Structures are given as structure tokens and as C-alpha cells.
Amino acid sequence: RQPQGMQGFIFNTRRHIFQDRAVRQAIATAFDFNWTNENLFYSQYQRSYSYFNNSELAAPVSLSGSEREILNGLNTKLPEAFFKSPRSRSYPMNQQEFRAALIEADKQLTQAGWVISHGKRVNKLTRQPLEFEILIVMPAFERVILPFKQNLKQLGIDVKIRLVDPSQYVDRLRQFDF
């Protein structure tokens, strides 16, 4: 029996550091789903490829002609790769592949203007550190975040974990303070 529901990390794109798609992608790469699933969840989970997995609203493997036409008609800046294969992202299956993915994430961050200075990832122009907070409401979720935090540290990114009670959590979500 598969667990019900979905868990994930949501980027607050109102925050300057998360407005760059390359930064979000590099950070997401640092989450080792396979290790987490195997070591913390006894391989009970499957990776979700859509917010609406297992429904008619799920992201398609490829776009139909009418979907492509609608998306082309919108005045959005979707990456070219989206039109080739919306769900084509590959994920590391072992430690060697994960290490290679982290090296690629490092290159992405550098190309996006985030360089290493004294062991920390900083903006090349402003020297602002690449750091953020992960907001949680359940202490048990910290065991999932700590390995992620270590992986981000390898990229020079500092992460703080903030545990709040349910009312603070809802208030911070409403205020876009996450």
C-alpha cells in the first residue's frame, strides 16, 4: 500500500534569491530523494512528477498540439526544454550520480552569478550570501531536512530550520514569510 498525500518543498519566489530558475533548480538538486526514501522511509514513496499525480490533471509526459498552441499563445517565458519534454528531468539513482548532480548544481549557481567566497556561496556582484530558512511545523520533518541541509552546505549554501507552531505556520504562509 502506498502512502497517501504529498510532501514537498515550496520556494517563495517573492524572495529575491528564489526568483532565478537556475538557483531553484540547483537547490532542488541537492535534495537526494533516493537516499531519503531508502534510509528514512524504507522505500515507501514514489517521486511525484506533478502536483496532481495520478489524475487527469497531472503534467503530461509530452505536450499535445492544442496544449502547445495554448502555451505558445500565453505571453510567458517558459524554458525551451519545457516544450520538448515537460517531465524530462532525470534524477540521480546512486551516490556517484548524485555527486555528479551536485557538481552540475555548483556550475549552475556559478553561471547564475553565485560564487564561492571563503567557503560560502555569495552573489558575485552584491556579495549577499545565498542563505534561507526552511519553515516546518512538525519536529519529525527535521530528520528529512538535515541531510538536505548538509548537501546544500557542500554547495556553500547556509540553511536555517525554523520550527513553528501551527498558528505561526499559517500566519507566516499568509504573510508570504517563508
PDB file of N, CA and C in Angstrom, residues 38-144:
ATOM      1  N   GLU A  38      15.061   5.683   0.778  1.00  0.00           N
ATOM      2  CA  GLU A  38      15.600   4.382   1.199  1.00  0.00           C
ATOM      3  C   GLU A  38      15.949   4.351   2.686  1.00  0.00           C
ATOM      4  N   ASN A  39      16.598   5.398   3.173  1.00  0.00           N
ATOM      5  CA  ASN A  39      17.119   5.385   4.541  1.00  0.00           C
ATOM      6  C   ASN A  39      16.152   5.894   5.606  1.00  0.00           C
ATOM      7  N   LEU A  40      15.221   6.742   5.237  1.00  0.00           N
ATOM      8  CA  LEU A  40      14.299   7.291   6.228  1.00  0.00           C
ATOM      9  C   LEU A  40      12.876   6.758   6.087  1.00  0.00           C
ATOM     10  N   PHE A  41      12.497   6.380   4.875  1.00  0.00           N
ATOM     11  CA  PHE A  41      11.114   5.973   4.627  1.00  0.00           C
ATOM     12  C   PHE A  41      10.972   4.540   4.143  1.00  0.00           C
ATOM     13  N   TYR A  42      12.059   3.757   4.235  1.00  0.00           N
ATOM     14  CA  TYR A  42      12.016   2.337   3.882  1.00  0.00           C
ATOM     15  C   TYR A  42      11.439   2.111   2.480  1.00  0.00           C
ATOM     16  N   SER A  43      11.795   2.995   1.558  1.00  0.00           N
ATOM     17  CA  SER A  43      11.401   2.918   0.138  1.00  0.00           C
ATOM     18  C   SER A  43       9.885   2.876  -0.068  1.00  0.00           C
ATOM     19  N   GLN A  44       9.151   3.552   0.771  1.00  0.00           N
ATOM     20  CA  GLN A  44       7.694   3.575   0.665  1.00  0.00           C
ATOM     21  C   GLN A  44       7.164   4.595  -0.334  1.00  0.00           C
ATOM     22  N   TYR A  45       7.980   5.573  -0.706  1.00  0.00           N
ATOM     23  CA  TYR A  45       7.494   6.673  -1.532  1.00  0.00           C
ATOM     24  C   TYR A  45       7.905   6.529  -2.989  1.00  0.00           C
ATOM     25  N   GLN A  46       7.122   7.152  -3.843  1.00  0.00           N
ATOM     26  CA  GLN A  46       7.467   7.302  -5.252  1.00  0.00           C
ATOM     27  C   GLN A  46       7.596   8.796  -5.507  1.00  0.00           C
ATOM     28  N   ARG A  47       8.529   9.161  -6.369  1.00  0.00           N
ATOM     29  CA  ARG A  47       8.709  10.569  -6.683  1.00  0.00           C
ATOM     30  C   ARG A  47       7.498  11.070  -7.463  1.00  0.00           C
ATOM     31  N   SER A  48       6.986  12.210  -7.066  1.00  0.00           N
ATOM     32  CA  SER A  48       5.880  12.843  -7.782  1.00  0.00           C
ATOM     33  C   SER A  48       6.447  13.653  -8.932  1.00  0.00           C
ATOM     34  N   TYR A  49       5.820  13.565 -10.073  1.00  0.00           N
ATOM     35  CA  TYR A  49       6.236  14.338 -11.229  1.00  0.00           C
ATOM     36  C   TYR A  49       5.246  15.454 -11.534  1.00  0.00           C
ATOM     37  N   SER A  50       4.191  15.524 -10.750  1.00  0.00           N
ATOM     38  CA  SER A  50       3.177  16.539 -10.958  1.00  0.00           C
ATOM     39  C   SER A  50       2.493  16.812  -9.633  1.00  0.00           C
ATOM     40  N   TYR A  51       2.030  18.000  -9.466  1.00  0.00           N
ATOM     41  CA  TYR A  51       1.261  18.331  -8.271  1.00  0.00           C
ATOM     42  C   TYR A  51      -0.015  17.497  -8.218  1.00  0.00           C
ATOM     43  N   PHE A  52      -0.515  17.120  -9.388  1.00  0.00           N
ATOM     44  CA  PHE A  52      -1.752  16.355  -9.490  1.00  0.00           C
ATOM     45  C   PHE A  52      -1.480  14.935  -9.968  1.00  0.00           C
ATOM     46  N   ASN A  53      -0.452  14.291  -9.415  1.00  0.00           N
ATOM     47  CA  ASN A  53      -0.107  12.923  -9.809  1.00  0.00           C
ATOM     48  C   ASN A  53      -1.335  12.014  -9.797  1.00  0.00           C
ATOM     49  N   ASN A  54      -1.343  11.049 -10.697  1.00  0.00           N
ATOM     50  CA  ASN A  54      -2.398  10.030 -10.771  1.00  0.00           C
ATOM     51  C   ASN A  54      -3.791  10.609 -11.001  1.00  0.00           C
ATOM     52  N   SER A  55      -3.865  11.695 -11.766  1.00  0.00           N
ATOM     53  CA  SER A  55      -5.168  12.248 -12.118  1.00  0.00           C
ATOM     54  C   SER A  55      -5.093  12.794 -13.543  1.00  0.00           C
ATOM     55  N   GLU A  56      -6.244  13.120 -14.096  1.00  0.00           N
ATOM     56  CA  GLU A  56      -6.262  13.688 -15.455  1.00  0.00           C
ATOM     57  C   GLU A  56      -5.626  15.073 -15.499  1.00  0.00           C
ATOM     58  N   LEU A  57      -5.382  15.670 -14.347  1.00  0.00           N
ATOM     59  CA  LEU A  57      -4.746  16.987 -14.295  1.00  0.00           C
ATOM     60  C   LEU A  57      -3.221  16.902 -14.177  1.00  0.00           C
ATOM     61  N   ALA A  58      -2.681  15.694 -14.119  1.00  0.00           N
ATOM     62  CA  ALA A  58      -1.232  15.518 -13.977  1.00  0.00           C
ATOM     63  C   ALA A  58      -0.495  16.090 -15.172  1.00  0.00           C
ATOM     64  N   ALA A  59       0.715  16.558 -14.932  1.00  0.00           N
ATOM     65  CA  ALA A  59       1.548  17.078 -16.026  1.00  0.00           C
ATOM     66  C   ALA A  59       1.784  15.959 -17.031  1.00  0.00           C
ATOM     67  N   PRO A  60       1.632  16.263 -18.314  1.00  0.00           N
ATOM     68  CA  PRO A  60       1.810  15.230 -19.333  1.00  0.00           C
ATOM     69  C   PRO A  60       3.284  14.904 -19.562  1.00  0.00           C
ATOM     70  N   VAL A  61       3.534  13.709 -20.096  1.00  0.00           N
ATOM     71  CA  VAL A  61       4.892  13.342 -20.473  1.00  0.00           C
ATOM     72  C   VAL A  61       5.342  14.227 -21.633  1.00  0.00           C
ATOM     73  N   SER A  62       4.435  14.491 -22.561  1.00  0.00           N
ATOM     74  CA  SER A  62       4.720  15.413 -23.655  1.00  0.00           C
ATOM     75  C   SER A  62       3.457  16.226 -23.934  1.00  0.00           C
ATOM     76  N   LEU A  63       3.630  17.377 -24.512  1.00  0.00           N
ATOM     77  CA  LEU A  63       2.503  18.268 -24.785  1.00  0.00           C
ATOM     78  C   LEU A  63       1.773  17.858 -26.055  1.00  0.00           C
ATOM     79  N   SER A  64       0.449  17.949 -26.012  1.00  0.00           N
ATOM     80  CA  SER A  64      -0.336  17.735 -27.222  1.00  0.00           C
ATOM     81  C   SER A  64      -0.260  19.000 -28.067  1.00  0.00           C
ATOM     82  N   GLY A  65      -0.711  18.911 -29.303  1.00  0.00           N
ATOM     83  CA  GLY A  65      -0.701  20.074 -30.189  1.00  0.00           C
ATOM     84  C   GLY A  65      -1.490  21.231 -29.631  1.00  0.00           C
ATOM     85  N   SER A  66      -2.679  20.942 -29.067  1.00  0.00           N
ATOM     86  CA  SER A  66      -3.513  22.024 -28.536  1.00  0.00           C
ATOM     87  C   SER A  66      -2.890  22.635 -27.280  1.00  0.00           C
ATOM     88  N   GLU A  67      -2.254  21.804 -26.431  1.00  0.00           N
ATOM     89  CA  GLU A  67      -1.589  22.342 -25.244  1.00  0.00           C
ATOM     90  C   GLU A  67      -0.427  23.248 -25.656  1.00  0.00           C
ATOM     91  N   ARG A  68       0.337  22.810 -26.633  1.00  0.00           N
ATOM     92  CA  ARG A  68       1.469  23.596 -27.138  1.00  0.00           C
ATOM     93  C   ARG A  68       0.975  24.943 -27.696  1.00  0.00           C
ATOM     94  N   GLU A  69      -0.148  24.898 -28.417  1.00  0.00           N
ATOM     95  CA  GLU A  69      -0.726  26.112 -29.005  1.00  0.00           C
ATOM     96  C   GLU A  69      -1.158  27.096 -27.918  1.00  0.00           C
ATOM     97  N   ILE A  70      -1.812  26.585 -26.880  1.00  0.00           N
ATOM     98  CA  ILE A  70      -2.264  27.443 -25.777  1.00  0.00           C
ATOM     99  C   ILE A  70      -1.071  28.068 -25.062  1.00  0.00           C
ATOM    100  N   LEU A  71      -0.063  27.244 -24.756  1.00  0.00           N
ATOM    101  CA  LEU A  71       1.106  27.757 -24.046  1.00  0.00           C
ATOM    102  C   LEU A  71       1.895  28.750 -24.892  1.00  0.00           C
ATOM    103  N   ASN A  72       1.972  28.504 -26.192  1.00  0.00           N
ATOM    104  CA  ASN A  72       2.648  29.456 -27.076  1.00  0.00           C
ATOM    105  C   ASN A  72       1.889  30.774 -27.133  1.00  0.00           C
ATOM    106  N   GLY A  73       0.563  30.698 -26.996  1.00  0.00           N
ATOM    107  CA  GLY A  73      -0.271  31.900 -27.046  1.00  0.00           C
ATOM    108  C   GLY A  73      -0.175  32.756 -25.805  1.00  0.00           C
ATOM    109  N   LEU A  74       0.231  32.159 -24.702  1.00  0.00           N
ATOM    110  CA  LEU A  74       0.396  32.933 -23.469  1.00  0.00           C
ATOM    111  C   LEU A  74       1.698  33.710 -23.548  1.00  0.00           C
ATOM    112  N   ASN A  75       1.712  34.868 -23.009  1.00  0.00           N
ATOM    113  CA  ASN A  75       2.918  35.688 -23.049  1.00  0.00           C
ATOM    114  C   ASN A  75       3.789  35.357 -21.836  1.00  0.00           C
ATOM    115  N   THR A  76       4.279  34.116 -21.800  1.00  0.00           N
ATOM    116  CA  THR A  76       5.120  33.674 -20.681  1.00  0.00           C
ATOM    117  C   THR A  76       6.505  33.319 -21.191  1.00  0.00           C
ATOM    118  N   LYS A  77       7.412  33.205 -20.277  1.00  0.00           N
ATOM    119  CA  LYS A  77       8.785  32.856 -20.633  1.00  0.00           C
ATOM    120  C   LYS A  77       9.091  31.465 -20.096  1.00  0.00           C
ATOM    121  N   LEU A  78       8.498  30.478 -20.709  1.00  0.00           N
ATOM    122  CA  LEU A  78       8.791  29.101 -20.331  1.00  0.00           C
ATOM    123  C   LEU A  78      10.093  28.679 -20.993  1.00  0.00           C
ATOM    124  N   PRO A  79      10.898  27.871 -20.302  1.00  0.00           N
ATOM    125  CA  PRO A  79      12.150  27.439 -20.922  1.00  0.00           C
ATOM    126  C   PRO A  79      11.875  26.551 -22.137  1.00  0.00           C
ATOM    127  N   GLU A  80      12.742  26.622 -23.121  1.00  0.00           N
ATOM    128  CA  GLU A  80      12.593  25.833 -24.353  1.00  0.00           C
ATOM    129  C   GLU A  80      12.466  24.341 -24.045  1.00  0.00           C
ATOM    130  N   ALA A  81      13.195  23.866 -23.031  1.00  0.00           N
ATOM    131  CA  ALA A  81      13.154  22.444 -22.678  1.00  0.00           C
ATOM    132  C   ALA A  81      11.742  22.004 -22.288  1.00  0.00           C
ATOM    133  N   PHE A  82      10.949  22.914 -21.766  1.00  0.00           N
ATOM    134  CA  PHE A  82       9.581  22.587 -21.379  1.00  0.00           C
ATOM    135  C   PHE A  82       8.764  22.101 -22.568  1.00  0.00           C
ATOM    136  N   PHE A  83       8.983  22.715 -23.715  1.00  0.00           N
ATOM    137  CA  PHE A  83       8.214  22.353 -24.903  1.00  0.00           C
ATOM    138  C   PHE A  83       8.687  21.034 -25.507  1.00  0.00           C
ATOM    139  N   LYS A  84       9.926  20.654 -25.225  1.00  0.00           N
ATOM    140  CA  LYS A  84      10.440  19.383 -25.735  1.00  0.00           C
ATOM    141  C   LYS A  84       9.902  18.210 -24.917  1.00  0.00           C
ATOM    142  N   SER A  85       9.995  18.317 -23.602  1.00  0.00           N
ATOM    143  CA  SER A  85       9.502  17.261 -22.725  1.00  0.00           C
ATOM    144  C   SER A  85       9.299  17.833 -21.328  1.00  0.00           C
ATOM    145  N   PRO A  86       8.059  18.149 -20.949  1.00  0.00           N
ATOM    146  CA  PRO A  86       7.795  18.811 -19.670  1.00  0.00           C
ATOM    147  C   PRO A  86       8.306  18.053 -18.443  1.00  0.00           C
ATOM    148  N   ARG A  87       8.337  16.720 -18.505  1.00  0.00           N
ATOM    149  CA  ARG A  87       8.744  15.939 -17.334  1.00  0.00           C
ATOM    150  C   ARG A  87      10.069  15.221 -17.558  1.00  0.00           C
ATOM    151  N   SER A  88      10.963  15.798 -18.311  1.00  0.00           N
ATOM    152  CA  SER A  88      12.160  15.063 -18.708  1.00  0.00           C
ATOM    153  C   SER A  88      13.302  15.107 -17.695  1.00  0.00           C
ATOM    154  N   ARG A  89      13.146  15.770 -16.582  1.00  0.00           N
ATOM    155  CA  ARG A  89      14.241  15.882 -15.620  1.00  0.00           C
ATOM    156  C   ARG A  89      14.636  14.508 -15.105  1.00  0.00           C
ATOM    157  N   SER A  90      15.930  14.216 -15.147  1.00  0.00           N
ATOM    158  CA  SER A  90      16.405  12.934 -14.621  1.00  0.00           C
ATOM    159  C   SER A  90      16.920  13.149 -13.203  1.00  0.00           C
ATOM    160  N   TYR A  91      16.850  12.116 -12.399  1.00  0.00           N
ATOM    161  CA  TYR A  91      17.257  12.201 -11.007  1.00  0.00           C
ATOM    162  C   TYR A  91      18.344  11.175 -10.739  1.00  0.00           C
ATOM    163  N   PRO A  92      19.316  11.526  -9.895  1.00  0.00           N
ATOM    164  CA  PRO A  92      20.396  10.588  -9.586  1.00  0.00           C
ATOM    165  C   PRO A  92      19.858   9.320  -8.928  1.00  0.00           C
ATOM    166  N   MET A  93      20.401   8.190  -9.356  1.00  0.00           N
ATOM    167  CA  MET A  93      19.945   6.906  -8.828  1.00  0.00           C
ATOM    168  C   MET A  93      20.916   6.312  -7.808  1.00  0.00           C
ATOM    169  N   ASN A  94      22.147   6.834  -7.739  1.00  0.00           N
ATOM    170  CA  ASN A  94      23.129   6.311  -6.778  1.00  0.00           C
ATOM    171  C   ASN A  94      24.043   7.464  -6.342  1.00  0.00           C
ATOM    172  N   GLN A  95      24.968   7.164  -5.439  1.00  0.00           N
ATOM    173  CA  GLN A  95      25.823   8.214  -4.878  1.00  0.00           C
ATOM    174  C   GLN A  95      26.730   8.861  -5.926  1.00  0.00           C
ATOM    175  N   GLN A  96      27.226   8.081  -6.889  1.00  0.00           N
ATOM    176  CA  GLN A  96      28.081   8.650  -7.933  1.00  0.00           C
ATOM    177  C   GLN A  96      27.285   9.644  -8.790  1.00  0.00           C
ATOM    178  N   GLU A  97      26.076   9.267  -9.166  1.00  0.00           N
ATOM    179  CA  GLU A  97      25.232  10.161  -9.957  1.00  0.00           C
ATOM    180  C   GLU A  97      24.836  11.395  -9.150  1.00  0.00           C
ATOM    181  N   PHE A  98      24.604  11.204  -7.845  1.00  0.00           N
ATOM    182  CA  PHE A  98      24.236  12.337  -7.003  1.00  0.00           C
ATOM    183  C   PHE A  98      25.399  13.323  -6.891  1.00  0.00           C
ATOM    184  N   ARG A  99      26.610  12.804  -6.735  1.00  0.00           N
ATOM    185  CA  ARG A  99      27.788  13.671  -6.670  1.00  0.00           C
ATOM    186  C   ARG A  99      27.931  14.454  -7.980  1.00  0.00           C
ATOM    187  N   ALA A 100      27.737  13.788  -9.101  1.00  0.00           N
ATOM    188  CA  ALA A 100      27.809  14.460 -10.403  1.00  0.00           C
ATOM    189  C   ALA A 100      26.729  15.541 -10.512  1.00  0.00           C
ATOM    190  N   ALA A 101      25.548  15.262  -9.964  1.00  0.00           N
ATOM    191  CA  ALA A 101      24.454  16.240  -9.981  1.00  0.00           C
ATOM    192  C   ALA A 101      24.813  17.463  -9.130  1.00  0.00           C
ATOM    193  N   LEU A 102      25.462  17.252  -7.979  1.00  0.00           N
ATOM    194  CA  LEU A 102      25.891  18.376  -7.145  1.00  0.00           C
ATOM    195  C   LEU A 102      26.951  19.217  -7.860  1.00  0.00           C
ATOM    196  N   ILE A 103      27.834  18.564  -8.591  1.00  0.00           N
ATOM    197  CA  ILE A 103      28.844  19.300  -9.359  1.00  0.00           C
ATOM    198  C   ILE A 103      28.162  20.154 -10.428  1.00  0.00           C
ATOM    199  N   GLU A 104      27.149  19.595 -11.067  1.00  0.00           N
ATOM    200  CA  GLU A 104      26.390  20.351 -12.072  1.00  0.00           C
ATOM    201  C   GLU A 104      25.629  21.505 -11.412  1.00  0.00           C
ATOM    202  N   ALA A 105      25.069  21.269 -10.222  1.00  0.00           N
ATOM    203  CA  ALA A 105      24.368  22.335  -9.490  1.00  0.00           C
ATOM    204  C   ALA A 105      25.335  23.463  -9.145  1.00  0.00           C
ATOM    205  N   ASP A 106      26.568  23.114  -8.774  1.00  0.00           N
ATOM    206  CA  ASP A 106      27.593  24.118  -8.495  1.00  0.00           C
ATOM    207  C   ASP A 106      27.850  24.976  -9.731  1.00  0.00           C
ATOM    208  N   LYS A 107      27.937  24.336 -10.887  1.00  0.00           N
ATOM    209  CA  LYS A 107      28.155  25.074 -12.148  1.00  0.00           C
ATOM    210  C   LYS A 107      26.965  25.992 -12.444  1.00  0.00           C
ATOM    211  N   GLN A 108      25.746  25.484 -12.221  1.00  0.00           N
ATOM    212  CA  GLN A 108      24.545  26.302 -12.456  1.00  0.00           C
ATOM    213  C   GLN A 108      24.559  27.546 -11.586  1.00  0.00           C
ATOM    214  N   LEU A 109      24.888  27.374 -10.315  1.00  0.00           N
ATOM    215  CA  LEU A 109      24.908  28.503  -9.388  1.00  0.00           C
ATOM    216  C   LEU A 109      25.969  29.519  -9.800  1.00  0.00           C
ATOM    217  N   THR A 110      27.128  29.038 -10.196  1.00  0.00           N
ATOM    218  CA  THR A 110      28.200  29.938 -10.627  1.00  0.00           C
ATOM    219  C   THR A 110      27.766  30.709 -11.873  1.00  0.00           C
ATOM    220  N   GLN A 111      27.163  30.019 -12.838  1.00  0.00           N
ATOM    221  CA  GLN A 111      26.684  30.691 -14.043  1.00  0.00           C
ATOM    222  C   GLN A 111      25.589  31.705 -13.733  1.00  0.00           C
ATOM    223  N   ALA A 112      24.825  31.447 -12.668  1.00  0.00           N
ATOM    224  CA  ALA A 112      23.754  32.365 -12.273  1.00  0.00           C
ATOM    225  C   ALA A 112      24.283  33.547 -11.454  1.00  0.00           C
ATOM    226  N   GLY A 113      25.595  33.582 -11.226  1.00  0.00           N
ATOM    227  CA  GLY A 113      26.185  34.712 -10.513  1.00  0.00           C
ATOM    228  C   GLY A 113      26.415  34.487  -9.034  1.00  0.00           C
ATOM    229  N   TRP A 114      26.339  33.251  -8.585  1.00  0.00           N
ATOM    230  CA  TRP A 114      26.565  32.919  -7.181  1.00  0.00           C
ATOM    231  C   TRP A 114      27.884  32.147  -7.090  1.00  0.00           C
ATOM    232  N   VAL A 115      28.886  32.761  -6.491  1.00  0.00           N
ATOM    233  CA  VAL A 115      30.231  32.187  -6.441  1.00  0.00           C
ATOM    234  C   VAL A 115      30.593  31.809  -5.008  1.00  0.00           C
ATOM    235  N   ILE A 116      31.648  31.012  -4.875  1.00  0.00           N
ATOM    236  CA  ILE A 116      32.135  30.629  -3.546  1.00  0.00           C
ATOM    237  C   ILE A 116      33.173  31.655  -3.099  1.00  0.00           C
ATOM    238  N   SER A 117      32.987  32.166  -1.888  1.00  0.00           N
ATOM    239  CA  SER A 117      33.939  33.089  -1.281  1.00  0.00           C
ATOM    240  C   SER A 117      34.097  32.704   0.187  1.00  0.00           C
ATOM    241  N   HIS A 118      35.288  32.306   0.562  1.00  0.00           N
ATOM    242  CA  HIS A 118      35.564  31.868   1.941  1.00  0.00           C
ATOM    243  C   HIS A 118      34.630  30.740   2.370  1.00  0.00           C
ATOM    244  N   GLY A 119      34.358  29.813   1.471  1.00  0.00           N
ATOM    245  CA  GLY A 119      33.538  28.651   1.781  1.00  0.00           C
ATOM    246  C   GLY A 119      32.041  28.886   1.751  1.00  0.00           C
ATOM    247  N   LYS A 120      31.625  30.099   1.434  1.00  0.00           N
ATOM    248  CA  LYS A 120      30.199  30.442   1.390  1.00  0.00           C
ATOM    249  C   LYS A 120      29.810  30.853  -0.031  1.00  0.00           C
ATOM    250  N   ARG A 121      28.600  30.543  -0.406  1.00  0.00           N
ATOM    251  CA  ARG A 121      28.068  30.951  -1.714  1.00  0.00           C
ATOM    252  C   ARG A 121      27.545  32.375  -1.574  1.00  0.00           C
ATOM    253  N   VAL A 122      28.079  33.282  -2.390  1.00  0.00           N
ATOM    254  CA  VAL A 122      27.666  34.684  -2.339  1.00  0.00           C
ATOM    255  C   VAL A 122      27.371  35.183  -3.746  1.00  0.00           C
ATOM    256  N   ASN A 123      26.553  36.233  -3.820  1.00  0.00           N
ATOM    257  CA  ASN A 123      26.281  36.868  -5.095  1.00  0.00           C
ATOM    258  C   ASN A 123      27.541  37.586  -5.554  1.00  0.00           C
ATOM    259  N   LYS A 124      27.922  37.316  -6.786  1.00  0.00           N
ATOM    260  CA  LYS A 124      29.164  37.855  -7.341  1.00  0.00           C
ATOM    261  C   LYS A 124      29.214  39.384  -7.288  1.00  0.00           C
ATOM    262  N   LEU A 125      28.079  40.039  -7.487  1.00  0.00           N
ATOM    263  CA  LEU A 125      28.041  41.496  -7.526  1.00  0.00           C
ATOM    264  C   LEU A 125      27.792  42.131  -6.163  1.00  0.00           C
ATOM    265  N   THR A 126      26.801  41.612  -5.421  1.00  0.00           N
ATOM    266  CA  THR A 126      26.397  42.252  -4.166  1.00  0.00           C
ATOM    267  C   THR A 126      27.081  41.664  -2.936  1.00  0.00           C
ATOM    268  N   ARG A 127      27.692  40.489  -3.109  1.00  0.00           N
ATOM    269  CA  ARG A 127      28.326  39.739  -2.005  1.00  0.00           C
ATOM    270  C   ARG A 127      27.301  39.238  -0.984  1.00  0.00           C
ATOM    271  N   GLN A 128      26.012  39.332  -1.308  1.00  0.00           N
ATOM    272  CA  GLN A 128      24.949  38.816  -0.445  1.00  0.00           C
ATOM    273  C   GLN A 128      25.088  37.293  -0.368  1.00  0.00           C
ATOM    274  N   PRO A 129      25.072  36.707   0.833  1.00  0.00           N
ATOM    275  CA  PRO A 129      25.179  35.248   0.940  1.00  0.00           C
ATOM    276  C   PRO A 129      23.900  34.562   0.450  1.00  0.00           C
ATOM    277  N   LEU A 130      24.065  33.388  -0.104  1.00  0.00           N
ATOM    278  CA  LEU A 130      22.913  32.568  -0.506  1.00  0.00           C
ATOM    279  C   LEU A 130      22.540  31.736   0.708  1.00  0.00           C
ATOM    280  N   GLU A 131      21.546  32.225   1.420  1.00  0.00           N
ATOM    281  CA  GLU A 131      21.075  31.557   2.632  1.00  0.00           C
ATOM    282  C   GLU A 131      19.573  31.736   2.723  1.00  0.00           C
ATOM    283  N   PHE A 132      18.936  30.770   3.351  1.00  0.00           N
ATOM    284  CA  PHE A 132      17.492  30.852   3.504  1.00  0.00           C
ATOM    285  C   PHE A 132      17.055  29.972   4.666  1.00  0.00           C
ATOM    286  N   GLU A 133      15.774  30.077   4.970  1.00  0.00           N
ATOM    287  CA  GLU A 133      15.180  29.356   6.082  1.00  0.00           C
ATOM    288  C   GLU A 133      14.156  28.370   5.547  1.00  0.00           C
ATOM    289  N   ILE A 134      14.124  27.186   6.148  1.00  0.00           N
ATOM    290  CA  ILE A 134      13.080  26.209   5.834  1.00  0.00           C
ATOM    291  C   ILE A 134      12.140  26.173   7.032  1.00  0.00           C
ATOM    292  N   LEU A 135      10.895  26.495   6.768  1.00  0.00           N
ATOM    293  CA  LEU A 135       9.875  26.582   7.806  1.00  0.00           C
ATOM    294  C   LEU A 135       9.180  25.234   7.950  1.00  0.00           C
ATOM    295  N   ILE A 136       9.132  24.714   9.167  1.00  0.00           N
ATOM    296  CA  ILE A 136       8.441  23.436   9.410  1.00  0.00           C
ATOM    297  C   ILE A 136       7.516  23.566  10.611  1.00  0.00           C
ATOM    298  N   VAL A 137       6.500  22.713  10.626  1.00  0.00           N
ATOM    299  CA  VAL A 137       5.531  22.727  11.714  1.00  0.00           C
ATOM    300  C   VAL A 137       5.603  21.429  12.524  1.00  0.00           C
ATOM    301  N   MET A 138       6.280  20.415  11.972  1.00  0.00           N
ATOM    302  CA  MET A 138       6.393  19.124  12.661  1.00  0.00           C
ATOM    303  C   MET A 138       7.864  18.821  12.935  1.00  0.00           C
ATOM    304  N   PRO A 139       8.240  18.614  14.193  1.00  0.00           N
ATOM    305  CA  PRO A 139       9.645  18.326  14.511  1.00  0.00           C
ATOM    306  C   PRO A 139      10.178  17.085  13.786  1.00  0.00           C
ATOM    307  N   ALA A 140       9.327  16.121  13.519  1.00  0.00           N
ATOM    308  CA  ALA A 140       9.761  14.885  12.857  1.00  0.00           C
ATOM    309  C   ALA A 140      10.307  15.144  11.459  1.00  0.00           C
ATOM    310  N   PHE A 141       9.898  16.233  10.825  1.00  0.00           N
ATOM    311  CA  PHE A 141      10.349  16.513   9.470  1.00  0.00           C
ATOM    312  C   PHE A 141      11.810  16.979   9.437  1.00  0.00           C
ATOM    313  N   GLU A 142      12.329  17.345  10.608  1.00  0.00           N
ATOM    314  CA  GLU A 142      13.718  17.799  10.679  1.00  0.00           C
ATOM    315  C   GLU A 142      14.685  16.701  10.221  1.00  0.00           C
ATOM    316  N   ARG A 143      14.358  15.452  10.463  1.00  0.00           N
ATOM    317  CA  ARG A 143      15.241  14.355  10.049  1.00  0.00           C
ATOM    318  C   ARG A 143      15.349  14.260   8.526  1.00  0.00           C
ATOM    319  N   VAL A 144      14.361  14.759   7.807  1.00  0.00           N
ATOM    320  CA  VAL A 144      14.410  14.796   6.352  1.00  0.00           C
ATOM    321  C   VAL A 144      15.246  15.989   5.892  1.00  0.00           C
TER     322      VAL A 144
END
